[in-house]
Short mmCIF file of C-alpha atoms in Angstrom, two decimals:
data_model
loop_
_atom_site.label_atom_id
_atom_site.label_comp_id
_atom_site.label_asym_id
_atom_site.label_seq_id
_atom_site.Cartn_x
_atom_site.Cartn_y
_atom_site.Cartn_z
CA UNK A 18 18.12 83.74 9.92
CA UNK A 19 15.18 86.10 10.08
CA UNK A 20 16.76 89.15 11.42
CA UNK A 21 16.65 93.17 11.65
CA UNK A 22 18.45 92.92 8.67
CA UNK A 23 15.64 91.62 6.04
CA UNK A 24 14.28 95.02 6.13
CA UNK A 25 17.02 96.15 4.05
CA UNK A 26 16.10 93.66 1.64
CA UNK A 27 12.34 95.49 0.29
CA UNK A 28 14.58 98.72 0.25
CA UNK A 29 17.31 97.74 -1.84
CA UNK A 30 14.59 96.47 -4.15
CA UNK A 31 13.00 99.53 -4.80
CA UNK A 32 15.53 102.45 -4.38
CA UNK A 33 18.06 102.95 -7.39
CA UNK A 34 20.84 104.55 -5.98
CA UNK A 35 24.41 104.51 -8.77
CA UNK A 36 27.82 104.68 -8.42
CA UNK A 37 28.10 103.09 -4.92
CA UNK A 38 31.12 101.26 -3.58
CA UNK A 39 31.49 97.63 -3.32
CA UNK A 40 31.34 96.10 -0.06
CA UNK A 41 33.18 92.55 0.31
CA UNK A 42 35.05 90.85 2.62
CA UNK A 43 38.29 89.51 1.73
CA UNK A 44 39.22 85.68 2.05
CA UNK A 45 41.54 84.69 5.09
CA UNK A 46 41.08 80.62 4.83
CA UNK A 47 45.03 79.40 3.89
CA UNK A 48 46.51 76.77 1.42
CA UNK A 49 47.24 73.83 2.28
CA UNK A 50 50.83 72.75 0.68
CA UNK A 51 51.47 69.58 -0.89
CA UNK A 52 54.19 68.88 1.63
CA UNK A 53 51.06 68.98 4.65
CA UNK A 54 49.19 66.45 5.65
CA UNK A 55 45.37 66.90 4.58
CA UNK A 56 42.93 67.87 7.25
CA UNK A 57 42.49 66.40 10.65
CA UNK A 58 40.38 68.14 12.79
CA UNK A 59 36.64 68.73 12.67
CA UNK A 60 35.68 65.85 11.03
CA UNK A 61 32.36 64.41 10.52
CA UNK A 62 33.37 60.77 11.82
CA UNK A 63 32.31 60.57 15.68
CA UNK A 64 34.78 60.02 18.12
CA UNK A 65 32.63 58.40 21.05
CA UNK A 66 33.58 55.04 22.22
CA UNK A 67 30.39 54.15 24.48
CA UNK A 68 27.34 52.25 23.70
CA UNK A 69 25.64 55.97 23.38
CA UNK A 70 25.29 58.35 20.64
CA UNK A 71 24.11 61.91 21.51
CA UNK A 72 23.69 64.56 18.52
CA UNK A 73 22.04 68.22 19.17
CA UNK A 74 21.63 70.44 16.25
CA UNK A 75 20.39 74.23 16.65
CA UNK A 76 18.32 75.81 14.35
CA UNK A 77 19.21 79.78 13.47
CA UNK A 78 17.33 83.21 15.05
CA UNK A 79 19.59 84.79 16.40
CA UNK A 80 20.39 85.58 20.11
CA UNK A 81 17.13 84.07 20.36
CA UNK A 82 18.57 80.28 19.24
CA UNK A 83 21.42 81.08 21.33
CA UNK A 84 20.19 81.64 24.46
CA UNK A 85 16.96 79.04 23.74
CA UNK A 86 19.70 75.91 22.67
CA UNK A 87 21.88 76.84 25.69
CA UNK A 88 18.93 76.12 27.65
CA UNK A 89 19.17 72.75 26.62
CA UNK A 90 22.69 72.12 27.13
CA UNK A 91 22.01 73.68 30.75
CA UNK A 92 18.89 70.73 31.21
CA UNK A 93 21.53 68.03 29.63
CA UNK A 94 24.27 68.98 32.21
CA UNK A 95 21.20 68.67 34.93
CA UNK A 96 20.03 65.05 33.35
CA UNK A 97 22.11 62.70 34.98
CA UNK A 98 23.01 58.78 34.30
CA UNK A 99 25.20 56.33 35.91
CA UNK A 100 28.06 57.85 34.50
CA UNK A 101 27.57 60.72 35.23
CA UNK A 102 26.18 64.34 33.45
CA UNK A 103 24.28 63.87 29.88
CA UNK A 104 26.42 67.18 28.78
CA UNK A 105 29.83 64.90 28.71
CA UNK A 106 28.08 62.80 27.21
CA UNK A 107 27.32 64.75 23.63
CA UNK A 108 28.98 63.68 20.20
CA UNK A 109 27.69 66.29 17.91
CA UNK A 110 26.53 69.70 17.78
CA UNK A 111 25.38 70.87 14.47
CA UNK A 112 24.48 74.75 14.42
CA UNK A 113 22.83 77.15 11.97
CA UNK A 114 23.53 81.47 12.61
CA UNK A 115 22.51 82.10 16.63
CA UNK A 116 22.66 78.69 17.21
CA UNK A 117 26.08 77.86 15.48
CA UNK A 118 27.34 80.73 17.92
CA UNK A 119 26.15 78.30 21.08
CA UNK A 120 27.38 75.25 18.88
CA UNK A 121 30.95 76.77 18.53
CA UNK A 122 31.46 78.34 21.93
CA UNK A 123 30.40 74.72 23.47
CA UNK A 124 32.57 72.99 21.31
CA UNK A 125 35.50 75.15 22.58
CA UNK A 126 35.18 74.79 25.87
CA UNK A 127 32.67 71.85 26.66
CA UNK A 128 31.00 72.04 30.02
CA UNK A 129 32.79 75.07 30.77
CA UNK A 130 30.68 77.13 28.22
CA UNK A 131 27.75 76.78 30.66
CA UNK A 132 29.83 78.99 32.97
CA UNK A 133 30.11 82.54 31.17
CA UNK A 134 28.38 82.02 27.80
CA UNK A 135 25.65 84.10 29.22
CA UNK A 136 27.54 86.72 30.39
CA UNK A 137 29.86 86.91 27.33
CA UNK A 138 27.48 86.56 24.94
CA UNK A 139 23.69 86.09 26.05
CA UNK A 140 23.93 89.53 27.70
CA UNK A 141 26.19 91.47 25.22
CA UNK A 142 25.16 94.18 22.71
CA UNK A 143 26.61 91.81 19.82
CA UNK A 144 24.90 94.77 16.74
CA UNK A 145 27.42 97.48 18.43
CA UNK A 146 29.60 98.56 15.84
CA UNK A 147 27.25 96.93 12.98
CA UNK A 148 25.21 99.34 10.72
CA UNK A 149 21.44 99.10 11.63
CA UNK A 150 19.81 102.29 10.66
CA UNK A 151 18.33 102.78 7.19
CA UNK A 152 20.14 105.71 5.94
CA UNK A 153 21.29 106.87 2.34
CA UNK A 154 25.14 105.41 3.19
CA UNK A 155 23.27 102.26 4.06
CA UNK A 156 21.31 101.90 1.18
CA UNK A 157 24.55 102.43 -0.94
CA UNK A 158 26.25 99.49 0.92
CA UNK A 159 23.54 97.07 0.52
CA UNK A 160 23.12 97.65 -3.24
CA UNK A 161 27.15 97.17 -2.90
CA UNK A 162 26.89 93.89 -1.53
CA UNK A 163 25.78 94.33 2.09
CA UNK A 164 25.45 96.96 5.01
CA UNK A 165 28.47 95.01 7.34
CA UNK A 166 31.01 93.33 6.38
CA UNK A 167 34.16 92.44 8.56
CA UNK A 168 32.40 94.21 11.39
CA UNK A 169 30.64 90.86 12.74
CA UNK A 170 33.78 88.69 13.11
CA UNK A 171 36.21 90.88 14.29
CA UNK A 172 33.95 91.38 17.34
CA UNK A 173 33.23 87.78 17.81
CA UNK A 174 36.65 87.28 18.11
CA UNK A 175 37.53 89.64 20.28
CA UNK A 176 34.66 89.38 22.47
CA UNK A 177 33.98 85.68 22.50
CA UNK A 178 36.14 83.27 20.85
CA UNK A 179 39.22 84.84 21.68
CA UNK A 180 41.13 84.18 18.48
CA UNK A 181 40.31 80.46 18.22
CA UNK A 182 40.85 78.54 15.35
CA UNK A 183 39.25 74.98 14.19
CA UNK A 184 42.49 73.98 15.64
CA UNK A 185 41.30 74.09 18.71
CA UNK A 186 38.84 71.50 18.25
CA UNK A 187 40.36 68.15 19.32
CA UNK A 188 40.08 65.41 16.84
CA UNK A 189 40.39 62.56 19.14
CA UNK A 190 37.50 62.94 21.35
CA UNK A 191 33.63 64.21 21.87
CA UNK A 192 31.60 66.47 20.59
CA UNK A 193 32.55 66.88 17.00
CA UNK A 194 30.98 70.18 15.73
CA UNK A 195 29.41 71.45 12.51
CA UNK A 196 28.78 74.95 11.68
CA UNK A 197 26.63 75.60 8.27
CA UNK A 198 26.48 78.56 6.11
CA UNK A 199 24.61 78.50 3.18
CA UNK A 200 26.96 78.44 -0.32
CA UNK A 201 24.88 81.09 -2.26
CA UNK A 202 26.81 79.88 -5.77
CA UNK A 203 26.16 76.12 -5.59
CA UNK A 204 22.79 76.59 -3.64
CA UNK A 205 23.78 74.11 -1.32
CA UNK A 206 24.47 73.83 2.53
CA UNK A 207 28.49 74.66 3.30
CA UNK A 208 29.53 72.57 6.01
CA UNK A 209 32.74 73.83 7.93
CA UNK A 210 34.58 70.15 8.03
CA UNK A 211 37.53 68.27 7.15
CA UNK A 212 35.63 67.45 3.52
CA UNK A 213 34.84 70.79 2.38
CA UNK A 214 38.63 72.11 3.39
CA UNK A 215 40.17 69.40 1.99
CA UNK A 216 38.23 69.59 -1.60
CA UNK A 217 39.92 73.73 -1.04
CA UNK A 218 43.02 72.47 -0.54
CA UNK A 219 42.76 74.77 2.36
CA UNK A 220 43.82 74.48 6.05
CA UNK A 221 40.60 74.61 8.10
CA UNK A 222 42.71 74.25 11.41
CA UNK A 223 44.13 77.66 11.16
CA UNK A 224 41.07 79.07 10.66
CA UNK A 225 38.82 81.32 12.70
CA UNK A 226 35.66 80.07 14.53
CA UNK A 227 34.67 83.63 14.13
CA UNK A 228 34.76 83.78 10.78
CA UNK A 229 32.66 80.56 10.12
CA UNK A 230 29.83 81.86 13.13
CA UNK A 231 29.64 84.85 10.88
CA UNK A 232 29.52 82.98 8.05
CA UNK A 233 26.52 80.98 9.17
CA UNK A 234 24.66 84.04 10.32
CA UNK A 235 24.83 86.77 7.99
CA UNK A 236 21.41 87.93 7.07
CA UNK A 237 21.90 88.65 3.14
CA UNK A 238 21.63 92.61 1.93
CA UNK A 239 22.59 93.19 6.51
CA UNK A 240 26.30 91.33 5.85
CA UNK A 241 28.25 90.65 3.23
CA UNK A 242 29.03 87.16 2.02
CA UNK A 243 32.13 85.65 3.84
CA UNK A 244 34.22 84.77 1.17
CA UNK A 245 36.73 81.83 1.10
CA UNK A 246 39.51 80.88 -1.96
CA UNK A 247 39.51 77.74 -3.63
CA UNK A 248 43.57 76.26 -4.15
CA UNK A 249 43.25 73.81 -6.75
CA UNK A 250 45.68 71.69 -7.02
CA UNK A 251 48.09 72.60 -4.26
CA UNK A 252 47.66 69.53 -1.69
CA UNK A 253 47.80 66.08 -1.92
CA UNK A 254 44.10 65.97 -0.36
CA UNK A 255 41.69 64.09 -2.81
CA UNK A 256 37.94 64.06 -2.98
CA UNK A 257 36.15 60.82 -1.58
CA UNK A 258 35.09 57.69 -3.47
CA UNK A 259 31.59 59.06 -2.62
CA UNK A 260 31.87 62.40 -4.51
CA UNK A 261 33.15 61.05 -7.62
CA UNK A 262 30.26 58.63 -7.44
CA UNK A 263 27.37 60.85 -6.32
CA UNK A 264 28.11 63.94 -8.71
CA UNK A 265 27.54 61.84 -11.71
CA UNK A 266 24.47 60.02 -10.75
CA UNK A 267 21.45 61.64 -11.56
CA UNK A 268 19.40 58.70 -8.95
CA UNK A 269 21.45 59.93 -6.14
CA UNK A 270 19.56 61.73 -3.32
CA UNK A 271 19.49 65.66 -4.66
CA UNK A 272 21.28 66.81 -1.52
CA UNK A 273 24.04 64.70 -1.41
CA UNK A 274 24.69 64.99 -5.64
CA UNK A 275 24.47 68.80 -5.16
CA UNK A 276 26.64 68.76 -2.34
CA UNK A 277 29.30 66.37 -4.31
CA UNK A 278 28.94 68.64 -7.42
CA UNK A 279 29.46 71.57 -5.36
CA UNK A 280 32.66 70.03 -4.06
CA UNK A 281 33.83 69.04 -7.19
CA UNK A 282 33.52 72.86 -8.53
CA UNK A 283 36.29 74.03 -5.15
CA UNK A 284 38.40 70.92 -6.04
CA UNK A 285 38.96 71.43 -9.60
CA UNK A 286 39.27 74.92 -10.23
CA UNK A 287 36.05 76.32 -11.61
CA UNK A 288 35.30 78.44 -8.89
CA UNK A 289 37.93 81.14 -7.41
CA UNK A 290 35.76 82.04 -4.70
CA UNK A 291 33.13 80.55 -2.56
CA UNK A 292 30.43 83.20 -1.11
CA UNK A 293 28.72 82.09 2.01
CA UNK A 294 25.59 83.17 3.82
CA UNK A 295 23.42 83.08 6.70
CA UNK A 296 22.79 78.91 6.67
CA UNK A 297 19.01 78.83 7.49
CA UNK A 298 19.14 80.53 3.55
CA UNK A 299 19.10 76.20 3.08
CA UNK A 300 18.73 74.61 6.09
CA UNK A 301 17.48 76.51 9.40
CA UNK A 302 17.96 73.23 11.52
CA UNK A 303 21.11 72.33 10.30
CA UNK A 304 20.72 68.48 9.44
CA UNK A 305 22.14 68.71 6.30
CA UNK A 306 25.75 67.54 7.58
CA UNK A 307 24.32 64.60 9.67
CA UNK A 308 22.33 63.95 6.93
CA UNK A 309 25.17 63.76 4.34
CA UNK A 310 27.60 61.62 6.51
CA UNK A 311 24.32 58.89 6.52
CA UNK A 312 23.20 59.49 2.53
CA UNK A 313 27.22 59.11 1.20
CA UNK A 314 28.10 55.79 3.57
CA UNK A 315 29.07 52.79 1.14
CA UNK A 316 28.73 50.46 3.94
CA UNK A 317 25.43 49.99 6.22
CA UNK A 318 27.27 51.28 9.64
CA UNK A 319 28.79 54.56 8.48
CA UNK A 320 29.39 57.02 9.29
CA UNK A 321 30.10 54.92 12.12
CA UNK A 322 33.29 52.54 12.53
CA UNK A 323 32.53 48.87 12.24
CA UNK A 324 33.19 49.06 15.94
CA UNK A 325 31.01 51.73 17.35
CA UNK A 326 28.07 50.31 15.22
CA UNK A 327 28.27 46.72 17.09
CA UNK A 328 28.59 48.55 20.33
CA UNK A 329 25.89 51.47 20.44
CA UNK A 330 22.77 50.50 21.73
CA UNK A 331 21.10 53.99 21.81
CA UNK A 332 20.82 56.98 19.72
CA UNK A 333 19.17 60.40 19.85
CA UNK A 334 18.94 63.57 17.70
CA UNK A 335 17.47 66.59 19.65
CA UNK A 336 16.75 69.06 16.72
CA UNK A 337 16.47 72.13 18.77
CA UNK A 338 14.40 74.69 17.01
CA UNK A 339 14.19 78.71 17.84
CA UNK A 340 11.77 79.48 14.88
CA UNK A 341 9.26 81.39 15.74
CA UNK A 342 4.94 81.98 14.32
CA UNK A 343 3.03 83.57 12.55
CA UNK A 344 3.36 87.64 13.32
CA UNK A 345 1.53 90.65 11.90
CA UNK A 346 -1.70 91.69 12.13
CA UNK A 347 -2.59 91.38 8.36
CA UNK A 348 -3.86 88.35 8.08
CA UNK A 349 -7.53 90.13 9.39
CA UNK A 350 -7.39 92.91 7.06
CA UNK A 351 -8.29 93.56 3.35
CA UNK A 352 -4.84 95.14 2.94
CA UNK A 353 -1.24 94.08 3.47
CA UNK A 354 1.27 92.58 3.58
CA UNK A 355 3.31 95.37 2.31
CA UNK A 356 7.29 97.06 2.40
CA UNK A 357 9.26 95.35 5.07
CA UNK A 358 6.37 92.69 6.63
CA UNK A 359 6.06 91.40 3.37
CA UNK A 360 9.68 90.44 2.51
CA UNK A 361 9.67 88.78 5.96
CA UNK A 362 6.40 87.03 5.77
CA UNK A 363 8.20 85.33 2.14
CA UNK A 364 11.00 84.77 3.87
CA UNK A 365 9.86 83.09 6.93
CA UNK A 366 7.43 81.06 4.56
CA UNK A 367 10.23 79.75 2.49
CA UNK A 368 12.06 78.52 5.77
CA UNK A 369 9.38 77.28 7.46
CA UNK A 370 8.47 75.35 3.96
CA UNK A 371 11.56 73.99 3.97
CA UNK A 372 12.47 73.05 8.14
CA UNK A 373 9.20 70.72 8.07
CA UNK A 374 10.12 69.07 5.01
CA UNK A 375 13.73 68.35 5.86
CA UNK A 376 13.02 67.09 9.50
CA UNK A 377 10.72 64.58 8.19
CA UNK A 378 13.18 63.85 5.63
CA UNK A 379 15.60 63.55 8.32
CA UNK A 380 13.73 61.37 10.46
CA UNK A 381 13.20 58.77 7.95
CA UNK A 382 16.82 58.81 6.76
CA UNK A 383 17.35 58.08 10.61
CA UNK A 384 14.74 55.39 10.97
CA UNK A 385 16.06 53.37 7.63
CA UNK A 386 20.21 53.94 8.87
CA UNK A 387 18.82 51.73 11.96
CA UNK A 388 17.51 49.35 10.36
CA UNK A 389 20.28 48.61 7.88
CA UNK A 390 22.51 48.91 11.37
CA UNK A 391 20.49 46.26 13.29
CA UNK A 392 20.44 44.17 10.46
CA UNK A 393 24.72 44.49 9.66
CA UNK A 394 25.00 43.41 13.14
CA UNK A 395 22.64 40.59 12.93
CA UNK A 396 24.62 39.49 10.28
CA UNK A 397 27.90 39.61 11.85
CA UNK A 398 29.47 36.02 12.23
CA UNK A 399 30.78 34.58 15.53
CA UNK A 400 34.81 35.45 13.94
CA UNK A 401 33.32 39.07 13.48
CA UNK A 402 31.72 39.34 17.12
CA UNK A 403 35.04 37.95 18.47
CA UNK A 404 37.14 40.41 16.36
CA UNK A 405 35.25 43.19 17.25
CA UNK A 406 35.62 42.13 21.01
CA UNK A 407 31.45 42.00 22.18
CA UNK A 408 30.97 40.20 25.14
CA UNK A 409 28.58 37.07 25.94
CA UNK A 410 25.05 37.95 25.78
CA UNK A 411 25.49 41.00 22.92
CA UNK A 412 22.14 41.45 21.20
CA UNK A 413 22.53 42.17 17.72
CA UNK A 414 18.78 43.95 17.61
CA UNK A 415 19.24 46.09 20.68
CA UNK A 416 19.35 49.41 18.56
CA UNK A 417 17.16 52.28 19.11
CA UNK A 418 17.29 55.42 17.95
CA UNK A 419 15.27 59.02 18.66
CA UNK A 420 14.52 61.86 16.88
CA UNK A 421 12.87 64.72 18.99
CA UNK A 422 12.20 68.40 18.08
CA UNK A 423 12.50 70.56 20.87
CA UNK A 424 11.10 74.20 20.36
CA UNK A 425 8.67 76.68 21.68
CA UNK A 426 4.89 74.48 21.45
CA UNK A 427 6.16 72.28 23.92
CA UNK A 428 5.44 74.80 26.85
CA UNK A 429 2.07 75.43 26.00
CA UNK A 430 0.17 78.23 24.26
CA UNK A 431 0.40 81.42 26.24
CA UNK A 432 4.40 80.84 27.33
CA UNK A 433 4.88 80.15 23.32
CA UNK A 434 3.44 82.95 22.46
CA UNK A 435 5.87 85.24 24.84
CA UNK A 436 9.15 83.67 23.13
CA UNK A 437 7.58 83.97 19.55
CA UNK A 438 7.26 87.44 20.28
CA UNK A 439 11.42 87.69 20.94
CA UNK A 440 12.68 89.42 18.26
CA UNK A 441 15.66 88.15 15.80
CA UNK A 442 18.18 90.26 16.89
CA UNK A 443 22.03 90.23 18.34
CA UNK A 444 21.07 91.82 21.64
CA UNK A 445 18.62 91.37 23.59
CA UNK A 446 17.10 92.54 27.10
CA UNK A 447 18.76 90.11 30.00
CA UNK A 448 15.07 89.30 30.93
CA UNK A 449 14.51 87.86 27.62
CA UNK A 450 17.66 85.93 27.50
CA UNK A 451 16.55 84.57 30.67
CA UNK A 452 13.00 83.39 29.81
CA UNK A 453 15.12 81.70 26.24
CA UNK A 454 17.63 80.10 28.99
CA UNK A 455 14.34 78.81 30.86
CA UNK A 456 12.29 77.77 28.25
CA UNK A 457 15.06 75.17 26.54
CA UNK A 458 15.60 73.73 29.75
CA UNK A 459 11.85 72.96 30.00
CA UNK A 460 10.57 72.03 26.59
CA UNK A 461 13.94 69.60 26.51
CA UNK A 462 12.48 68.41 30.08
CA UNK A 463 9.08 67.69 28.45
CA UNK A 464 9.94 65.41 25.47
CA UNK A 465 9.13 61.91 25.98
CA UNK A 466 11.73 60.68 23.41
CA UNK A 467 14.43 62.47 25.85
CA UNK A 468 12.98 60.90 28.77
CA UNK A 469 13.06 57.23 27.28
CA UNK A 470 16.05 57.71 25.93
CA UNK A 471 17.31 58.59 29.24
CA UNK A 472 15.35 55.29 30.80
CA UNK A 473 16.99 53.30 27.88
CA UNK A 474 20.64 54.58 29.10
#
């Protein structure tokens, strides 16, 4: 989040200006009939098959995450293991606004990202044709709804994703990827996946990865909300056990009954539209979909299948995170913060409030799913080891799992300091990009969870 465009926000706040024209964008997420098949691509089940499970997520600020969370993919295709590269070796990518845009393009063309994502993206003017100047006309779109509105994903798409649709993604294999916007109705995280199209009744394989990216980075008062229509009733797709369950049960974890409630309101009909923003509005790292998959299981291994739990031996999360400190120079003065620096400094305190509270969150939700998974498979009976085909010598405990942060403070004070001070923009001077590309590679380098992870493989 955090962008160029919060400015906009102070402004629209304190200048009255009538009669302007609405800005909106118009839905272009399809039906699905009742004669298709519900959804079967970008799923949140994982596809791998090995005795590894590999999950990135990047955090948003703009080309800033981008370039910082390519970084790391660049390191991971460096790290190498018996079997070759770490980068093949990824099963999720969650992303939130610049870092959904690395999430997206790597999930369209894997390994092959690491070849021209620089060039097409990194290095591209990605605010030409947006509105950035405060100006009267400006100030009449953003009381209207927002400065931009189809502007953002039409050049995505033509620049970058090259008319791709979630289609694309294959089903049957590695990495599975989540993109997050933020649903500004429900006040919940909206997760682009087979669960969330399906309680639409909509077709998520027909639509555009642009569309989403922009979804999950547009700045409020900058963009407009990407809008998507609800279909109630026209497929045969019905809402999990889980949702029925969670929505009505007030000693559910918050996130996952919101979530549920929130699909309940596309599924049945009390909501037309659904008005998406920048993600980091609720979740800046994106964990919220990994997190979900883990709080809605029903049985101790899911989200995993009965057979990837007995088999995986090691798991890691790399949270890979682009925020950035404290800026300003108020804090030793009398005076301030005022107009724009003050709209920012709430903002970035209501993310950064909320990032530190859900990765802890996160981590213990990670530490308790491994201990209910190393005790399942301790419990498995010698017909249940045989039907699941493990070989002599399985250990039932030999389960670990990692959860690492990788951001700026793990290259040390002065070199932190120089990518704090990279602003949240969608272009960005190559030398900067660079020094982003540079710094993920290290800080994922110097994190002692990767490198015993890596020993464990």
């Amino acid at each position: 989040m955090r962008s160029w465009g919060l400015a906009f926000v102070l402004t629209a706040c304190v200048v009255a200006v009538s009669g302007c024209a609405s800005v909106y964008n118009l839905p272009s997420n399809q039906p699905l009939s009742a004669a298709q098949p519900v959804n079967t691509v970008a799923g949140m089940d994982p596809v791998f098959t090995g005795d590894v499970l590999l999950a990135l997520s990047f955090s948003g600020g703009g080309t800033r995450a981008a370039a910082f969370s390519f970084g790391v993919l660049n390191e991971l295709e460096r790290s190498r293991t018996g079997s070759g590269s770490l980068i093949d070796r990824v099963d999720f990518v969650s992303g939130v606004s610049g870092g959904s845009i690395t999430a997206a393009y790597f999930g369209l063309k894997r390994r092959a990202a690491l070849d021209d994502f620089r060039e097409r993206f990194l290095l591209r003017n990605a605010e030409e044709g947006l509105n950035t100047k405060i100006s009267l006309g400006n100030l009449g779109r953003a009381l209207g709804g927002g400065v931009n509105s189809s502007q953002f994903p039409s050049w995505l798409d033509q620049n970058l994703f090259d008319g791709a649709t979630f289609g694309a993604f294959p089903s049957d294999r590695s990495p599975q990827i989540l993109i997050n916007a933020s649903d500004i109705y429900n006040r919940v995280p909206f997760v682009f996946g087979k669960a969330t199209f399906d309680a639409l009744c909509s077709n998520i394989g027909s639509y555009r990865l642009a569309d989403a990216v922009a979804a999950s980075a547009a700045v409020p008062v900058a963009f407009a909300p990407i809008v998507l229509e609800t279909y109630p009733g026209g497929c045969g797709a019905r809402l999990p056990a889980w949702v029925d369950k969670a929505r009505n049960n007030p000693d559910v974890q918050p996130l996952l009954r919101s979530y549920a409630q929130a699909l309940g309101r596309y599924h049945d009909g009390s909501m037309k539209y659904v008005k998406l923003l920048d993600g980091g509005l609720v979740d800046n790292y994106g964990l919220s979909g990994l997190s979900i998959g883990m709080l809605a299981a029903e049985r101790a291994y899911e989200p995993m299948t009965e057979r990837q739990a007995a088999r995986v031996r090691r798991i890691m999360f790399l949270v890979v995170d682009a925020g950035r400190g404290p800026s300003g120079d108020w804090a030793n003065r009398l005076e301030g913060p005022s107009g724009p620096e003050l709209v920012a400094a709430a903002a970035d305190t209501a993310i950064d409030a909320s990032v530190r509270s859900s990765y802890a969150a996160f981590s213990a939700l990670v530490n308790d799913w491994t201990v209910k998974v190393r005790r399942w498979r301790c419990g498995l009976s010698g017909a249940d080891r045989a039907r699941l085909g493990l070989p002599a010598g399985w250990k039932c405990n030999d389960v670990s799992a990692f959860v690492d942060r990788i951001g700026f403070d793990r290259l040390g004070t002065a070199r932190a300091g120089i990518l704090e001070a990279v602003p949240t923009r969608l272009t960005l001077p190559a030398e900067q990009v660079d020094l982003l590309i540079q710094g993920g590679a290290d800080a994922l380098r110097s994190s002692q969870s990767f490198q015993s992870f890596r020993r464990g493989l």
